[in-house]
Amino acid sequence: MAVSTVQIGILGCADIARKVSRAILLSQTATLYAVGSRSIEKAQKFAADNGFPATAKVYGRYEEVLDDPNVDAVYVPLPTSLHIKWAVLAAQKKKHLLLEKPVGLNIEEVDVILAACEANGVQFMDGTMWMHHPRTAKMREFLSDAKQFGELKSVHTCFTFTADQNFLENDIRVKPDLDGLGALGDVGWYCIRGILWAADYELPKSVIALRNPVFNKAGVIISCGASLLWEDGKVGTFHCSFLTNLTMNLTAVGTKGTLHLHDFIIPFEEKKASFISAVESGFKELATGWEPKPCEHTVTTDIPQEALMVREFCKLVGSIKNEGAKPEKKWPTLSRKTSLVLDAVKASIEKGFKAVEIVS
Amino acid sequence: MAVSTVQIGILGCADIARKVSRAILLSQTATLYAVGSRSIEKAQKFAADNGFPATAKVYGRYEEVLDDPNVDAVYVPLPTSLHIKWAVLAAQKKKHLLLEKPVGLNIEEVDVILAACEANGVQFMDGTMWMHHPRTAKMREFLSDAKQFGELKSVHTCFTFTADQNFLENDIRVKPDLDGLGALGDVGWYCIRGILWAADYELPKSVIALRNPVFNKAGVIISCGASLLWEDGKVGTFHCSFLTNLTMNLTAVGTKGTLHLHDFIIPFEEKKASFISAVESGFKELATGWEPKPCEHTVTTDIPQEALMVREFCKLVGSIKNEGAKPEKKWPTLSRKTSLVLDAVKASIEKGFKAVEIVS
């Protein structure tokens, strides 16, 4: 193992941690160094099932991972309500932090976490994997091309999946004391990030929730949507839900071009992903067809987006650790903006679908 | 020429009338029998350029088309503000009526037109061509399949195109005295129809316009959107505009399935058209890809959707004319529902984006 490898500890044995463990292996820039669970048996089984080396540390308490001086960074996939405690503690213990989304239950929690990271000089990154796919960079190029795409005017995202009865009754994402943001915090996070991404992270001026959100008996949102409004007239809309078929669309429409894709968060396939772009689309004579037609572009990747996420995180951690670099502010900034909008959607729902101003 | 052919007169020489003239020829169930324009020279040139037979009647006044006893039906592509006068007169002259959309400037006008058609026993149909594509029927089958699609929960449509400076200054669709509904009446009509179609024409309970509509100097809408809300929790959203790249998306999400297409109003190609359906989509192990993935379906057609529209219209006219059948109520009903929703969107904009109840 190269000296520069980042030694990662994982807090908890969530399902998503299995995917990230594999990503850590595939990244070839990090080591599965430790895992902690409130149950040591669970941690042992997790390590054995997920490719941890025989030398990996297995702990029966999260604190032990944070107290291990050889842990450079932690990946924290705990329920959102536990983020503030463990993320802040991790930062205080000088562990770089890869934190699952949503980052906190509200912007105040997010700010406490980000402040702790900043105060302790550790890198923060949330677990929004699709940000790291080379397709995303390629689509960014298209959106940034004034000649091809022009100016963004509208963007629509949708992320839904059909949760089964067990999920709807027992998953942490429907429990007010665990992931109290429900579908908004889970699938809605991606919808909001997708819109912000398309808007090159310019925050909207205000947010208005769509009517007809659905709540479970405990009052947790399981389906909702919103419109986002910018000062310059841009408009975004999204719909997110645990109640309908797996769908993940992003459509961005500019003055000159259009971008479409149907798998923006998790590509249909691991090693290649496509998007559709259209530039100065028009009709044939008599509008009997389109000319030019939209084009499909395919982007390949040797390792999946989650491994690229780990690689990016470890690159930043390595720079801090080995070269005395400062943490990259881009990632906490994106997390914060996403949380701000998410909070505004929630507030708009609570205020009877009134417009809620975004104050950064 | 078969005896049963329907003899069609066209009022005006609008650009869209060229497409419909070709459709009448392709339909093989109708004759280009007459054309009327306020300028006889324009009518002559139109007839000569658009395949009218040498025997076709060319009139210098719209009234003459309506007074010709051999005209069975008229196609009326006049500016919307003129619909009420000419559509009502056509009905009173017992001419079956194929009327361009939007049908009227408001629901009151639409009701006057439809009442005139009903009172005079003539068939009414609006010019929404995509209703007649076999792809639309195929997609309907999918949406109606409880096992494949389940229950509709959300639908999003978008129709925009970049109008050039000439259009934005001179087209009838930006003139308050001609097509005063602007982008809402033109591209928005299709967005609303698409949503109603997906909802199997169940009217929403209320409509709320999205903020940020754009008006031209004369106060005509050139970009807007809305959310539609149903009693059962379904939600629809649309965005329509003259200011962004040609885009025409429809996404319908059900409890079990998803439908996508990017050319729902005018297919990319004339003789074949596709849509994407997904049924019980899920992820592979560790969510590293989708299984099953959405499927593309292609539907072919010998003649374009506009010719199928003419064929359907003429079939109904023929039944009335030759078999004493009653006019088919489906088509006026769809026009009326579309107009009702369109009115509600306009009212919501005028009322500062308040929710407007739909009262049928």
PDB file of N, CA, C and O in Angstrom, chain B residues 41 44 47-48 50 62 94 99 157 164 173 194 240 261 281 295-296 304 319 332 334 355:
ATOM      1  N   GLU B  41     -55.970  36.936 -54.286  1.00  0.00           N
ATOM      2  CA  GLU B  41     -54.655  36.566 -54.839  1.00  0.00           C
ATOM      3  C   GLU B  41     -53.932  35.625 -53.880  1.00  0.00           C
ATOM      4  O   GLU B  41     -53.306  34.651 -54.299  1.00  0.00           O
ATOM      5  N   GLN B  44     -55.515  32.278 -54.144  1.00  0.00           N
ATOM      6  CA  GLN B  44     -55.121  31.601 -55.388  1.00  0.00           C
ATOM      7  C   GLN B  44     -53.726  31.000 -55.268  1.00  0.00           C
ATOM      8  O   GLN B  44     -53.492  29.851 -55.634  1.00  0.00           O
ATOM      9  N   ALA B  47     -53.793  27.985 -52.937  1.00  0.00           N
ATOM     10  CA  ALA B  47     -54.354  26.793 -53.589  1.00  0.00           C
ATOM     11  C   ALA B  47     -53.329  26.183 -54.555  1.00  0.00           C
ATOM     12  O   ALA B  47     -53.127  24.963 -54.583  1.00  0.00           O
ATOM     13  N   ALA B  48     -52.669  27.061 -55.306  1.00  0.00           N
ATOM     14  CA  ALA B  48     -51.694  26.584 -56.294  1.00  0.00           C
ATOM     15  C   ALA B  48     -50.490  25.929 -55.618  1.00  0.00           C
ATOM     16  O   ALA B  48     -49.967  24.911 -56.094  1.00  0.00           O
ATOM     17  N   ASN B  50     -50.360  24.466 -52.661  1.00  0.00           N
ATOM     18  CA  ASN B  50     -50.622  23.436 -51.657  1.00  0.00           C
ATOM     19  C   ASN B  50     -51.446  22.259 -52.164  1.00  0.00           C
ATOM     20  O   ASN B  50     -52.156  21.603 -51.395  1.00  0.00           O
ATOM     21  N   TYR B  62     -64.153  34.987 -46.509  1.00  0.00           N
ATOM     22  CA  TYR B  62     -64.416  33.767 -45.733  1.00  0.00           C
ATOM     23  C   TYR B  62     -65.876  33.335 -45.872  1.00  0.00           C
ATOM     24  O   TYR B  62     -66.182  32.141 -45.924  1.00  0.00           O
ATOM     25  N   LYS B  94     -73.921  25.046 -40.894  1.00  0.00           N
ATOM     26  CA  LYS B  94     -73.888  23.573 -40.879  1.00  0.00           C
ATOM     27  C   LYS B  94     -72.581  22.992 -41.416  1.00  0.00           C
ATOM     28  O   LYS B  94     -72.563  21.915 -42.021  1.00  0.00           O
ATOM     29  N   LEU B  99     -60.966  23.237 -35.830  1.00  0.00           N
ATOM     30  CA  LEU B  99     -60.567  24.579 -35.409  1.00  0.00           C
ATOM     31  C   LEU B  99     -59.194  24.538 -34.752  1.00  0.00           C
ATOM     32  O   LEU B  99     -58.946  23.700 -33.880  1.00  0.00           O
ATOM     33  N   THR B 157     -44.866  18.394 -17.940  1.00  0.00           N
ATOM     34  CA  THR B 157     -44.696  18.650 -19.367  1.00  0.00           C
ATOM     35  C   THR B 157     -43.970  19.974 -19.566  1.00  0.00           C
ATOM     36  O   THR B 157     -43.988  20.850 -18.697  1.00  0.00           O
ATOM     37  N   ASP B 164     -37.645  33.869 -32.789  1.00  0.00           N
ATOM     38  CA  ASP B 164     -36.674  34.885 -33.205  1.00  0.00           C
ATOM     39  C   ASP B 164     -37.278  36.282 -33.017  1.00  0.00           C
ATOM     40  O   ASP B 164     -38.440  36.440 -32.631  1.00  0.00           O
ATOM     41  N   ARG B 173     -49.102  35.455 -32.411  1.00  0.00           N
ATOM     42  CA  ARG B 173     -49.133  34.876 -31.069  1.00  0.00           C
ATOM     43  C   ARG B 173     -48.541  35.786 -29.986  1.00  0.00           C
ATOM     44  O   ARG B 173     -48.504  35.411 -28.820  1.00  0.00           O
ATOM     45  N   GLY B 194     -51.332  17.681 -22.516  1.00  0.00           N
ATOM     46  CA  GLY B 194     -50.495  16.522 -22.175  1.00  0.00           C
ATOM     47  C   GLY B 194     -50.746  16.059 -20.749  1.00  0.00           C
ATOM     48  O   GLY B 194     -50.841  14.854 -20.474  1.00  0.00           O
ATOM     49  N   CYS B 240     -43.941  26.521 -20.168  1.00  0.00           N
ATOM     50  CA  CYS B 240     -44.050  26.806 -21.595  1.00  0.00           C
ATOM     51  C   CYS B 240     -43.438  28.169 -21.874  1.00  0.00           C
ATOM     52  O   CYS B 240     -43.502  29.056 -21.022  1.00  0.00           O
ATOM     53  N   LEU B 261     -41.054  10.967 -22.778  1.00  0.00           N
ATOM     54  CA  LEU B 261     -40.705  11.231 -24.167  1.00  0.00           C
ATOM     55  C   LEU B 261     -40.353  12.692 -24.322  1.00  0.00           C
ATOM     56  O   LEU B 261     -40.719  13.526 -23.491  1.00  0.00           O
ATOM     57  N   SER B 281     -39.050  -0.296 -11.884  1.00  0.00           N
ATOM     58  CA  SER B 281     -37.611  -0.075 -11.970  1.00  0.00           C
ATOM     59  C   SER B 281     -36.988  -0.281 -10.598  1.00  0.00           C
ATOM     60  O   SER B 281     -37.594   0.030  -9.574  1.00  0.00           O
ATOM     61  N   CYS B 295     -37.326   0.875 -21.112  1.00  0.00           N
ATOM     62  CA  CYS B 295     -37.315   0.347 -22.484  1.00  0.00           C
ATOM     63  C   CYS B 295     -37.830   1.390 -23.457  1.00  0.00           C
ATOM     64  O   CYS B 295     -38.788   2.102 -23.158  1.00  0.00           O
ATOM     65  N   GLU B 296     -37.237   1.410 -24.629  1.00  0.00           N
ATOM     66  CA  GLU B 296     -37.727   2.301 -25.674  1.00  0.00           C
ATOM     67  C   GLU B 296     -38.676   1.520 -26.583  1.00  0.00           C
ATOM     68  O   GLU B 296     -38.399   0.381 -26.956  1.00  0.00           O
ATOM     69  N   PRO B 304     -48.664  10.795 -41.456  1.00  0.00           N
ATOM     70  CA  PRO B 304     -48.347  11.556 -40.248  1.00  0.00           C
ATOM     71  C   PRO B 304     -49.575  11.825 -39.383  1.00  0.00           C
ATOM     72  O   PRO B 304     -50.719  11.712 -39.829  1.00  0.00           O
ATOM     73  N   SER B 319     -69.820   9.805 -40.904  1.00  0.00           N
ATOM     74  CA  SER B 319     -70.872   9.088 -40.169  1.00  0.00           C
ATOM     75  C   SER B 319     -72.107   9.955 -39.993  1.00  0.00           C
ATOM     76  O   SER B 319     -73.240   9.477 -40.069  1.00  0.00           O
ATOM     77  N   PRO B 332     -65.022  17.836 -28.516  1.00  0.00           N
ATOM     78  CA  PRO B 332     -65.331  19.107 -27.842  1.00  0.00           C
ATOM     79  C   PRO B 332     -65.075  19.055 -26.343  1.00  0.00           C
ATOM     80  O   PRO B 332     -64.659  20.054 -25.737  1.00  0.00           O
ATOM     81  N   LEU B 334     -62.705  17.426 -24.735  1.00  0.00           N
ATOM     82  CA  LEU B 334     -61.272  17.619 -24.462  1.00  0.00           C
ATOM     83  C   LEU B 334     -60.867  19.075 -24.662  1.00  0.00           C
ATOM     84  O   LEU B 334     -60.067  19.625 -23.900  1.00  0.00           O
ATOM     85  N   ALA B 355     -54.140  30.115  -5.712  1.00  0.00           N
ATOM     86  CA  ALA B 355     -54.776  28.898  -6.212  1.00  0.00           C
ATOM     87  C   ALA B 355     -56.136  29.259  -6.808  1.00  0.00           C
ATOM     88  O   ALA B 355     -56.886  30.029  -6.211  1.00  0.00           O
TER      89      ALA B 355
END
